[in-house]
């Protein structure tokens, strides 16, 4: 099976020039690119985008070119037949150092109806940049690479893992960058539940606004009024006050041998954490894994670690600046010699378990049956953490639920309820300004009323971290951990700010 289809000279010089002029002329309208479940995150995706509401003059010719080749590409790529629904567009700019890390295009409820990805390449002649290759990661672990060529259209299955390698643009000027008019062909569905962002910026211009007869550039729905925001804040504070009247407001439930129905009814659906002692105690990974084991089995495998964290207070946000590549043998040596430190860590963002040469590690992890879908091998569904005693993940919340599993060593968690958000002194979107190990109540007085909960995990223990719940973690010893985010229900997961996906 082919990984992608490419068509040189897809639109011709005249249309290509119009799209390039649209990109350069629309410079002031470009916005930071987003990742569907995370929003703006330049550690994952660094680029800027001009959305469909600014592209009405150029999308028609690209849509026609894509649809004219759809059937041929569908057969070559072995994509199932589907009725064409919405065609989603965006004009993307990559400039010096920008990239998009490994990902798929159809892994969330908002993107599940994407059936075909298209990328049309545009740049000035002669080309003002190098790099920016489109790299496909096949299920067999092999990489296939496409070098950007002007006036070329590429079609591929949105479910395949791919990335955009960093580009080098010596001039740094916007005009010399890598532009693509890219998007997705969706299958038609009876109804669609999408986030406000998708409705306002992507689907509204091509679907809802035209249905209402609004002109190009019509304003999106207004933001919530200030009194609405204050009402929501008051509700969260009320929920926190009510929670603290309970008999054990600072305790996480401990449920050995928790069955799946009880888990989903009492914890997942109610947005409550739970510790499952021995939840993965019988799996091969808990029995065998240690840094020495990994080094013996995979000594020459090179992985990314974050390094130099002690010298960088905001190391979580500046993740890309801390990356170092080492072999697993070198990592094991560092762990043995390190003692207590937060200076280096293998964190989830490198997607170690998605790599073909480490597939046996993923297979050795057996999550609780009925709770996690152990057959899901999509990119990012299972992630790995390895670090010395003393590594710290600052207080933050995630936009989807996670089942955290401790494989080797011990880890200490501090949790705070999602409804304590007004007391958490949030900054940089997902993080708290408060260090829960050393709280300055003069600077952060509201934190005194946070229902902080402590949990310590040992080998084989699991902890359910509900979407929106704040959590902090510290390794009490050399530690190996895994996280699962594909739950054994049709919707897989529920993301913050989006309705739970129901199968169509």
Short mmCIF file of C-alpha atoms in Angstrom, two decimals:
data_model
loop_
_atom_site.label_atom_id
_atom_site.label_comp_id
_atom_site.label_asym_id
_atom_site.label_seq_id
_atom_site.Cartn_x
_atom_site.Cartn_y
_atom_site.Cartn_z
CA UNK A 1 0.00 0.00 0.00
CA UNK A 2 1.28 3.49 -0.88
CA UNK A 3 1.71 6.02 1.93
CA UNK A 4 0.79 9.08 -0.13
CA UNK A 5 -0.09 10.30 -3.62
CA UNK A 6 1.64 13.35 -5.12
CA UNK A 7 0.71 15.42 -8.17
CA UNK A 8 3.24 17.86 -9.63
CA UNK A 9 1.92 20.92 -11.45
CA UNK A 10 -1.44 20.41 -9.76
CA UNK A 11 -2.87 23.91 -10.30
CA UNK A 12 -0.50 25.63 -12.70
CA UNK A 13 1.58 28.78 -12.39
CA UNK A 14 -1.31 31.27 -12.47
CA UNK A 15 -3.32 29.76 -9.61
CA UNK A 16 -0.13 29.08 -7.69
CA UNK A 17 0.83 32.76 -7.91
CA UNK A 18 -2.61 33.84 -6.65
CA UNK A 19 -2.34 31.57 -3.60
CA UNK A 20 1.18 32.83 -2.85
CA UNK A 21 -0.05 36.43 -3.12
CA UNK A 22 -2.94 35.57 -0.76
CA UNK A 23 -0.46 34.19 1.77
CA UNK A 24 1.89 37.17 1.63
CA UNK A 25 -0.93 39.72 1.51
CA UNK A 26 -2.70 38.11 4.46
CA UNK A 27 0.33 38.16 6.73
CA UNK A 28 -1.36 40.21 9.46
CA UNK A 29 -4.24 37.71 9.66
CA UNK A 30 -2.12 34.65 10.46
CA UNK A 31 -2.60 33.18 13.95
CA UNK A 32 -0.59 30.73 16.05
CA UNK A 33 -1.34 27.17 15.00
CA UNK A 34 -3.25 24.97 17.40
CA UNK A 35 -3.17 21.32 18.39
CA UNK A 36 -6.73 19.99 18.65
CA UNK A 37 -6.68 18.86 22.29
CA UNK A 38 -4.08 21.32 23.60
CA UNK A 39 -4.66 24.65 21.89
CA UNK A 40 -1.51 26.64 21.08
CA UNK A 41 1.55 24.54 22.01
CA UNK A 42 4.75 25.53 20.19
CA UNK A 43 6.58 22.60 21.74
CA UNK A 44 4.42 20.35 19.58
CA UNK A 45 3.52 22.56 16.61
CA UNK A 46 5.28 25.80 15.70
CA UNK A 47 3.73 27.60 12.73
CA UNK A 48 1.05 30.16 11.90
CA UNK A 49 -2.27 29.70 10.12
CA UNK A 50 -4.71 31.76 8.06
CA UNK A 51 -8.13 30.18 8.54
CA UNK A 52 -10.98 29.57 6.09
CA UNK A 53 -12.72 32.88 6.73
CA UNK A 54 -9.81 34.64 4.94
CA UNK A 55 -9.50 32.17 2.03
CA UNK A 56 -12.77 32.40 0.12
CA UNK A 57 -11.05 33.55 -3.07
CA UNK A 58 -8.62 30.62 -3.39
CA UNK A 59 -10.12 27.49 -1.85
CA UNK A 60 -12.41 26.66 -4.77
CA UNK A 61 -9.66 25.72 -7.21
CA UNK A 62 -7.89 23.58 -4.58
CA UNK A 63 -11.14 21.87 -3.61
CA UNK A 64 -11.80 21.02 -7.26
CA UNK A 65 -8.26 19.66 -7.69
CA UNK A 66 -8.57 17.48 -4.59
CA UNK A 67 -12.02 16.11 -5.40
CA UNK A 68 -10.99 15.36 -8.99
CA UNK A 69 -8.27 13.06 -7.64
CA UNK A 70 -10.15 11.73 -4.63
CA UNK A 71 -11.33 8.40 -6.05
CA UNK A 72 -7.96 7.51 -7.49
CA UNK A 73 -6.18 8.42 -4.24
CA UNK A 74 -8.76 6.59 -2.14
CA UNK A 75 -8.15 3.36 -4.04
CA UNK A 76 -4.36 3.71 -3.96
CA UNK A 77 -4.33 4.56 -0.25
CA UNK A 78 -6.97 1.90 0.56
CA UNK A 79 -9.29 4.39 2.25
CA UNK A 80 -12.88 3.09 2.63
CA UNK A 81 -15.57 4.59 0.40
CA UNK A 82 -17.40 7.57 1.90
CA UNK A 83 -19.85 10.32 0.99
CA UNK A 84 -18.05 13.66 0.81
CA UNK A 85 -19.16 16.18 3.43
CA UNK A 86 -17.34 19.31 4.57
CA UNK A 87 -13.95 20.19 3.08
CA UNK A 88 -11.81 21.93 5.70
CA UNK A 89 -9.12 24.45 4.71
CA UNK A 90 -6.28 26.42 6.23
CA UNK A 91 -3.24 28.24 4.83
CA UNK A 92 -0.18 27.38 6.91
CA UNK A 93 3.13 29.23 7.14
CA UNK A 94 6.34 27.67 8.46
CA UNK A 95 9.38 29.90 8.90
CA UNK A 96 12.87 29.47 10.32
CA UNK A 97 12.99 26.70 12.96
CA UNK A 98 9.28 25.94 12.80
CA UNK A 99 7.92 22.40 12.60
CA UNK A 100 5.05 20.06 13.47
CA UNK A 101 6.03 16.99 15.51
CA UNK A 102 4.75 13.44 14.88
CA UNK A 103 0.95 13.31 14.94
CA UNK A 104 -2.13 12.02 13.19
CA UNK A 105 -4.96 14.14 11.78
CA UNK A 106 -8.02 12.16 12.93
CA UNK A 107 -7.43 11.16 16.55
CA UNK A 108 -10.02 13.28 18.40
CA UNK A 109 -13.82 13.61 18.42
CA UNK A 110 -13.57 16.90 16.50
CA UNK A 111 -11.49 15.33 13.73
CA UNK A 112 -12.83 11.77 13.60
CA UNK A 113 -14.73 12.37 10.32
CA UNK A 114 -11.60 13.38 8.40
CA UNK A 115 -11.10 10.83 5.61
CA UNK A 116 -8.41 12.42 3.41
CA UNK A 117 -5.64 14.92 4.13
CA UNK A 118 -4.44 17.21 1.34
CA UNK A 119 -1.40 19.51 1.23
CA UNK A 120 -0.77 21.95 -1.63
CA UNK A 121 2.73 23.47 -1.58
CA UNK A 122 3.40 27.13 -2.36
CA UNK A 123 6.63 29.11 -2.13
CA UNK A 124 8.51 31.78 -3.99
CA UNK A 125 10.94 30.92 -6.77
CA UNK A 126 13.78 30.36 -6.19
CA UNK A 127 12.95 28.63 -2.92
CA UNK A 128 13.95 30.69 0.12
CA UNK A 129 14.20 27.82 2.60
CA UNK A 130 15.43 24.27 3.05
CA UNK A 131 14.02 21.44 5.12
CA UNK A 132 10.32 21.27 5.99
CA UNK A 133 10.08 17.73 4.66
CA UNK A 134 6.80 15.86 5.14
CA UNK A 135 7.78 12.58 6.82
CA UNK A 136 5.44 9.60 7.12
CA UNK A 137 5.91 6.95 9.82
CA UNK A 138 4.57 3.63 8.57
CA UNK A 139 3.17 0.89 10.85
CA UNK A 140 6.30 -1.14 10.08
CA UNK A 141 8.48 1.61 11.50
CA UNK A 142 9.80 2.75 8.13
CA UNK A 143 9.93 6.43 7.24
CA UNK A 144 8.89 7.85 3.88
CA UNK A 145 9.85 11.41 3.04
CA UNK A 146 8.43 14.03 0.67
CA UNK A 147 10.46 17.15 -0.14
CA UNK A 148 8.29 20.24 -0.65
CA UNK A 149 7.95 21.22 -4.30
CA UNK A 150 6.10 24.29 -5.53
CA UNK A 151 2.68 23.68 -7.17
CA UNK A 152 2.55 20.07 -5.91
CA UNK A 153 -0.48 18.45 -4.28
CA UNK A 154 -0.03 15.59 -1.78
CA UNK A 155 -2.91 13.38 -0.58
CA UNK A 156 -2.73 10.85 2.27
CA UNK A 157 -4.73 9.01 4.93
CA UNK A 158 -5.19 11.28 8.00
CA UNK A 159 -4.80 8.28 10.30
CA UNK A 160 -1.14 7.73 9.40
CA UNK A 161 1.50 9.25 11.69
CA UNK A 162 3.44 12.06 10.04
CA UNK A 163 5.44 15.18 10.84
CA UNK A 164 6.86 18.34 9.31
CA UNK A 165 10.60 18.57 9.89
CA UNK A 166 12.01 21.96 10.98
CA UNK A 167 12.75 24.38 8.17
CA UNK A 168 15.77 26.61 7.74
CA UNK A 169 14.98 30.05 6.33
CA UNK A 170 18.19 32.12 6.48
CA UNK A 171 16.49 35.42 5.65
CA UNK A 172 13.78 34.91 8.26
CA UNK A 173 11.38 36.93 6.13
CA UNK A 174 7.76 35.88 5.92
CA UNK A 175 7.82 35.87 2.11
CA UNK A 176 10.63 33.28 1.99
CA UNK A 177 8.80 30.73 4.14
CA UNK A 178 7.12 27.41 3.42
CA UNK A 179 3.41 27.83 2.66
CA UNK A 180 0.77 25.13 2.26
CA UNK A 181 -2.91 25.39 1.48
CA UNK A 182 -3.88 22.25 3.33
CA UNK A 183 -6.93 20.63 4.81
CA UNK A 184 -9.16 17.60 5.06
CA UNK A 185 -12.08 16.01 3.27
CA UNK A 186 -14.69 14.87 5.80
CA UNK A 187 -17.22 12.11 5.41
CA UNK A 188 -20.84 13.24 5.55
CA UNK A 189 -22.59 12.56 8.87
CA UNK A 190 -26.11 13.07 10.15
CA UNK A 191 -24.89 15.50 12.79
CA UNK A 192 -21.63 16.87 14.05
CA UNK A 193 -20.52 17.96 17.51
CA UNK A 194 -17.54 20.28 17.33
CA UNK A 195 -15.79 22.73 19.58
CA UNK A 196 -16.53 26.44 19.51
CA UNK A 197 -13.10 27.04 18.01
CA UNK A 198 -13.75 24.69 15.10
CA UNK A 199 -17.19 26.18 14.51
CA UNK A 200 -15.95 29.77 14.61
CA UNK A 201 -12.69 29.48 12.72
CA UNK A 202 -13.02 26.55 10.34
CA UNK A 203 -16.48 25.13 9.72
CA UNK A 204 -18.48 28.31 10.21
CA UNK A 205 -16.96 30.16 7.23
CA UNK A 206 -17.59 27.29 4.82
CA UNK A 207 -20.86 25.97 6.24
CA UNK A 208 -22.78 27.96 8.86
CA UNK A 209 -22.14 31.51 7.61
CA UNK A 210 -23.07 30.66 4.04
CA UNK A 211 -26.25 29.02 5.32
CA UNK A 212 -27.18 32.25 7.12
CA UNK A 213 -26.18 34.37 4.14
CA UNK A 214 -23.53 36.27 6.05
CA UNK A 215 -20.87 38.01 4.02
CA UNK A 216 -17.19 37.19 3.99
CA UNK A 217 -15.51 38.46 7.13
CA UNK A 218 -18.67 38.41 9.26
CA UNK A 219 -17.82 38.40 12.94
CA UNK A 220 -17.89 35.12 14.87
CA UNK A 221 -20.22 34.77 17.86
CA UNK A 222 -19.42 37.21 20.64
CA UNK A 223 -17.47 36.14 23.70
CA UNK A 224 -19.34 35.37 26.94
CA UNK A 225 -20.32 38.44 28.89
CA UNK A 226 -18.32 39.34 31.99
CA UNK A 227 -21.27 38.52 34.25
CA UNK A 228 -21.41 35.02 32.75
CA UNK A 229 -17.72 34.49 33.51
CA UNK A 230 -18.24 35.72 37.09
CA UNK A 231 -21.20 33.36 37.49
CA UNK A 232 -19.06 30.41 36.40
CA UNK A 233 -16.32 31.41 38.83
CA UNK A 234 -18.85 31.67 41.65
CA UNK A 235 -20.17 28.20 40.83
CA UNK A 236 -16.68 26.71 40.95
CA UNK A 237 -16.03 28.35 44.31
CA UNK A 238 -19.37 27.02 45.57
CA UNK A 239 -18.54 23.48 44.46
CA UNK A 240 -15.25 23.75 46.33
CA UNK A 241 -16.99 24.95 49.49
CA UNK A 242 -19.52 22.10 49.29
CA UNK A 243 -16.76 19.55 48.71
CA UNK A 244 -14.97 20.68 51.86
CA UNK A 245 -18.09 20.01 53.97
CA UNK A 246 -17.77 16.29 53.17
CA UNK A 247 -16.28 13.69 55.48
CA UNK A 248 -13.01 13.24 53.54
CA UNK A 249 -12.39 16.22 51.24
CA UNK A 250 -8.63 15.59 51.08
CA UNK A 251 -8.69 11.85 50.39
CA UNK A 252 -8.56 9.94 47.10
CA UNK A 253 -10.62 6.75 47.01
CA UNK A 254 -8.58 3.53 47.03
CA UNK A 255 -10.32 0.69 45.17
CA UNK A 256 -8.42 -2.59 44.72
CA UNK A 257 -9.70 -4.83 41.91
CA UNK A 258 -11.97 -2.08 40.59
CA UNK A 259 -14.26 -3.40 37.85
CA UNK A 260 -14.81 -1.43 34.65
CA UNK A 261 -18.50 -0.61 35.13
CA UNK A 262 -17.87 0.80 38.60
CA UNK A 263 -14.87 2.76 37.31
CA UNK A 264 -16.85 4.45 34.55
CA UNK A 265 -20.01 5.04 36.63
CA UNK A 266 -18.44 6.26 39.87
CA UNK A 267 -15.20 7.88 38.73
CA UNK A 268 -14.91 8.62 35.01
CA UNK A 269 -18.48 9.95 34.63
CA UNK A 270 -18.32 11.83 37.95
CA UNK A 271 -14.90 13.37 37.28
CA UNK A 272 -13.40 11.86 40.45
CA UNK A 273 -9.89 10.43 40.87
CA UNK A 274 -9.32 6.92 42.17
CA UNK A 275 -6.27 4.87 43.06
CA UNK A 276 -6.27 1.24 41.92
CA UNK A 277 -3.61 -0.64 43.94
CA UNK A 278 -2.06 -3.42 41.89
CA UNK A 279 -4.00 -2.37 38.80
CA UNK A 280 -1.18 -3.56 36.52
CA UNK A 281 0.69 -5.71 39.06
CA UNK A 282 0.48 -8.86 36.93
CA UNK A 283 1.85 -7.37 33.72
CA UNK A 284 5.20 -8.26 32.20
CA UNK A 285 6.51 -4.71 32.45
CA UNK A 286 6.14 -4.56 36.24
CA UNK A 287 7.89 -7.92 36.56
CA UNK A 288 10.85 -7.14 34.30
CA UNK A 289 11.44 -3.44 33.74
CA UNK A 290 14.28 -1.49 35.29
CA UNK A 291 16.81 0.90 33.76
CA UNK A 292 19.30 -1.98 33.60
CA UNK A 293 16.78 -4.21 31.79
CA UNK A 294 16.06 -1.51 29.21
CA UNK A 295 19.77 -0.88 28.68
CA UNK A 296 20.49 -4.59 28.17
CA UNK A 297 17.65 -5.09 25.69
CA UNK A 298 17.85 -1.78 23.84
CA UNK A 299 21.33 -0.44 24.61
CA UNK A 300 21.91 1.32 21.28
CA UNK A 301 18.40 2.74 20.84
CA UNK A 302 18.57 6.53 20.92
CA UNK A 303 15.81 8.50 22.63
CA UNK A 304 15.14 12.10 23.55
CA UNK A 305 15.46 13.21 27.16
CA UNK A 306 15.01 16.62 28.73
CA UNK A 307 18.30 17.78 30.20
CA UNK A 308 19.53 20.87 32.04
CA UNK A 309 16.19 21.34 33.79
CA UNK A 310 17.79 22.59 37.02
CA UNK A 311 19.11 25.65 35.17
CA UNK A 312 15.76 26.47 33.56
CA UNK A 313 12.90 27.31 35.99
CA UNK A 314 10.19 27.02 33.31
CA UNK A 315 11.58 23.81 31.78
CA UNK A 316 8.13 22.36 31.11
CA UNK A 317 7.12 25.23 28.81
CA UNK A 318 10.56 25.42 27.18
CA UNK A 319 10.70 21.70 26.54
CA UNK A 320 12.29 21.98 23.08
CA UNK A 321 15.26 23.89 24.51
CA UNK A 322 16.07 21.04 26.92
CA UNK A 323 16.13 18.13 24.46
CA UNK A 324 19.19 15.88 24.36
CA UNK A 325 19.48 12.57 22.49
CA UNK A 326 21.09 9.65 24.35
CA UNK A 327 21.14 5.87 24.09
CA UNK A 328 19.22 3.82 26.63
CA UNK A 329 22.56 2.47 27.85
CA UNK A 330 23.75 6.03 28.55
CA UNK A 331 20.44 6.85 30.27
CA UNK A 332 20.86 3.83 32.57
CA UNK A 333 24.38 4.97 33.47
CA UNK A 334 23.13 8.45 34.32
CA UNK A 335 20.32 7.07 36.46
CA UNK A 336 22.75 4.88 38.39
CA UNK A 337 25.09 7.80 39.07
CA UNK A 338 22.61 10.65 39.51
CA UNK A 339 21.31 10.36 43.04
CA UNK A 340 18.49 12.81 43.75
CA UNK A 341 18.03 15.32 40.91
CA UNK A 342 15.47 16.99 38.69
CA UNK A 343 18.01 17.78 35.98
CA UNK A 344 17.04 15.12 33.41
CA UNK A 345 13.93 13.13 32.59
CA UNK A 346 12.34 11.06 29.82
CA UNK A 347 8.93 12.69 29.46
CA UNK A 348 5.81 11.67 27.54
CA UNK A 349 6.16 14.19 24.72
CA UNK A 350 8.78 12.13 22.88
CA UNK A 351 6.28 9.29 22.19
CA UNK A 352 8.92 6.58 22.79
CA UNK A 353 6.38 3.75 22.75
CA UNK A 354 5.20 4.63 19.22
CA UNK A 355 8.57 3.64 17.76
CA UNK A 356 8.75 0.29 15.96
CA UNK A 357 12.00 -0.81 17.62
CA UNK A 358 10.40 -0.36 21.06
CA UNK A 359 7.04 -1.92 20.21
CA UNK A 360 7.75 -4.86 22.54
CA UNK A 361 7.78 -2.42 25.46
CA UNK A 362 4.24 -1.31 24.65
CA UNK A 363 3.14 -4.94 24.31
CA UNK A 364 4.55 -5.67 27.79
CA UNK A 365 2.18 -3.11 29.34
CA UNK A 366 -1.19 -4.62 30.23
CA UNK A 367 -3.63 -1.99 31.55
CA UNK A 368 -6.71 -2.95 33.60
CA UNK A 369 -9.09 -4.87 31.30
CA UNK A 370 -12.30 -3.08 30.39
CA UNK A 371 -10.93 0.27 31.55
CA UNK A 372 -8.28 0.92 28.89
CA UNK A 373 -8.52 -0.24 25.28
CA UNK A 374 -5.32 -2.29 25.09
CA UNK A 375 -5.73 -2.79 21.33
CA UNK A 376 -5.39 0.92 20.54
CA UNK A 377 -1.94 1.51 19.06
CA UNK A 378 -2.59 5.01 17.73
CA UNK A 379 0.22 7.53 18.20
CA UNK A 380 0.24 8.96 21.71
CA UNK A 381 -2.31 6.55 23.22
CA UNK A 382 0.31 5.19 25.64
CA UNK A 383 3.29 7.19 26.89
CA UNK A 384 6.42 6.51 28.92
CA UNK A 385 8.22 8.39 31.70
CA UNK A 386 11.70 7.51 33.06
CA UNK A 387 13.65 9.56 35.58
CA UNK A 388 15.85 9.60 38.68
CA UNK A 389 14.76 10.18 42.24
CA UNK A 390 13.73 13.81 42.59
CA UNK A 391 12.21 14.52 39.17
CA UNK A 392 9.25 16.87 39.45
CA UNK A 393 6.32 17.58 37.16
CA UNK A 394 4.93 20.99 38.24
CA UNK A 395 1.30 21.46 39.25
CA UNK A 396 -0.83 21.52 36.09
CA UNK A 397 -4.00 20.10 34.57
CA UNK A 398 -4.58 18.12 31.37
CA UNK A 399 -7.35 18.63 28.84
CA UNK A 400 -8.26 14.94 28.79
CA UNK A 401 -8.39 12.11 31.32
CA UNK A 402 -5.40 9.83 32.02
CA UNK A 403 -4.82 6.50 33.73
CA UNK A 404 -1.36 6.75 35.26
CA UNK A 405 0.45 3.46 35.90
CA UNK A 406 3.58 3.06 38.01
CA UNK A 407 5.85 0.33 36.61
CA UNK A 408 9.11 0.65 38.56
CA UNK A 409 9.92 2.66 41.68
CA UNK A 410 7.64 5.00 43.62
CA UNK A 411 5.99 8.32 42.80
CA UNK A 412 4.24 10.93 44.98
CA UNK A 413 1.23 12.84 43.63
CA UNK A 414 -0.57 15.91 44.93
CA UNK A 415 -4.03 16.44 43.42
CA UNK A 416 -6.46 19.36 43.50
CA UNK A 417 -10.05 19.26 42.20
CA UNK A 418 -10.95 20.87 38.91
CA UNK A 419 -13.46 23.11 40.69
CA UNK A 420 -10.65 24.63 42.79
CA UNK A 421 -9.38 26.30 39.61
CA UNK A 422 -10.07 29.87 40.88
CA UNK A 423 -7.76 29.16 43.85
CA UNK A 424 -4.90 27.65 41.82
CA UNK A 425 -3.31 30.86 40.44
CA UNK A 426 -3.21 29.51 36.90
CA UNK A 427 -0.61 30.87 34.51
CA UNK A 428 0.55 29.88 31.03
CA UNK A 429 -2.85 28.18 30.54
CA UNK A 430 -2.21 24.76 32.12
CA UNK A 431 0.18 25.46 35.00
CA UNK A 432 -0.18 26.76 38.54
CA UNK A 433 2.16 29.42 39.89
CA UNK A 434 2.11 27.62 43.25
CA UNK A 435 4.72 25.07 44.32
CA UNK A 436 2.63 22.70 46.48
CA UNK A 437 5.76 21.54 48.38
CA UNK A 438 6.53 25.08 49.52
CA UNK A 439 3.42 27.26 49.49
CA UNK A 440 3.78 30.99 50.14
CA UNK A 441 0.33 31.81 51.54
CA UNK A 442 1.15 35.52 51.70
CA UNK A 443 1.56 35.53 47.93
CA UNK A 444 -1.12 32.90 47.22
CA UNK A 445 -3.68 33.19 50.06
CA UNK A 446 -6.55 31.47 48.19
CA UNK A 447 -4.49 28.29 47.95
CA UNK A 448 -5.06 27.71 51.67
CA UNK A 449 -8.59 26.48 50.88
CA UNK A 450 -7.58 24.11 48.07
CA UNK A 451 -8.57 20.50 48.81
CA UNK A 452 -5.09 19.11 48.26
CA UNK A 453 -4.86 15.29 48.20
CA UNK A 454 -1.74 13.11 48.50
CA UNK A 455 -1.25 9.74 46.82
CA UNK A 456 1.87 7.57 46.68
CA UNK A 457 2.13 4.92 43.97
CA UNK A 458 4.35 1.85 44.02
CA UNK A 459 5.09 -0.71 41.30
CA UNK A 460 1.85 -1.98 39.73
CA UNK A 461 -0.38 0.78 41.14
CA UNK A 462 -2.65 2.95 38.97
CA UNK A 463 -4.14 6.42 39.50
CA UNK A 464 -7.02 7.84 37.47
CA UNK A 465 -6.47 11.56 36.80
CA UNK A 466 -9.77 13.05 35.57
CA UNK A 467 -9.83 15.74 32.92
CA UNK A 468 -9.30 19.19 34.44
CA UNK A 469 -7.91 17.95 37.78
CA UNK A 470 -4.71 19.63 38.90
CA UNK A 471 -1.80 17.34 39.73
CA UNK A 472 1.86 17.51 40.72
CA UNK A 473 4.23 14.54 40.73
CA UNK A 474 7.63 13.76 42.23
CA UNK A 475 9.70 10.58 41.86
CA UNK A 476 10.63 9.11 45.26
CA UNK A 477 13.14 6.76 43.62
CA UNK A 478 14.37 5.93 40.14
CA UNK A 479 11.03 5.65 38.38
CA UNK A 480 9.46 4.21 35.23
CA UNK A 481 5.81 5.08 34.57
CA UNK A 482 3.27 4.84 31.77
CA UNK A 483 0.10 6.76 30.97
CA UNK A 484 -2.94 5.53 29.06
CA UNK A 485 -5.46 7.89 27.42
CA UNK A 486 -7.58 5.54 25.26
CA UNK A 487 -10.39 4.31 27.49
CA UNK A 488 -12.44 1.23 26.62
CA UNK A 489 -15.55 3.09 25.58
CA UNK A 490 -16.68 4.27 22.12
CA UNK A 491 -15.68 7.88 22.83
CA UNK A 492 -12.13 6.88 23.99
CA UNK A 493 -11.72 10.06 26.03
CA UNK A 494 -13.46 13.34 26.85
CA UNK A 495 -11.58 16.57 26.19
CA UNK A 496 -11.98 19.78 28.15
CA UNK A 497 -14.21 22.26 26.33
CA UNK A 498 -15.72 19.66 24.01
CA UNK A 499 -18.71 17.39 24.27
CA UNK A 500 -18.14 13.71 24.74
CA UNK A 501 -17.91 12.11 21.33
CA UNK A 502 -20.63 9.63 20.46
CA UNK A 503 -20.12 7.14 17.63
CA UNK A 504 -22.02 7.97 14.45
#
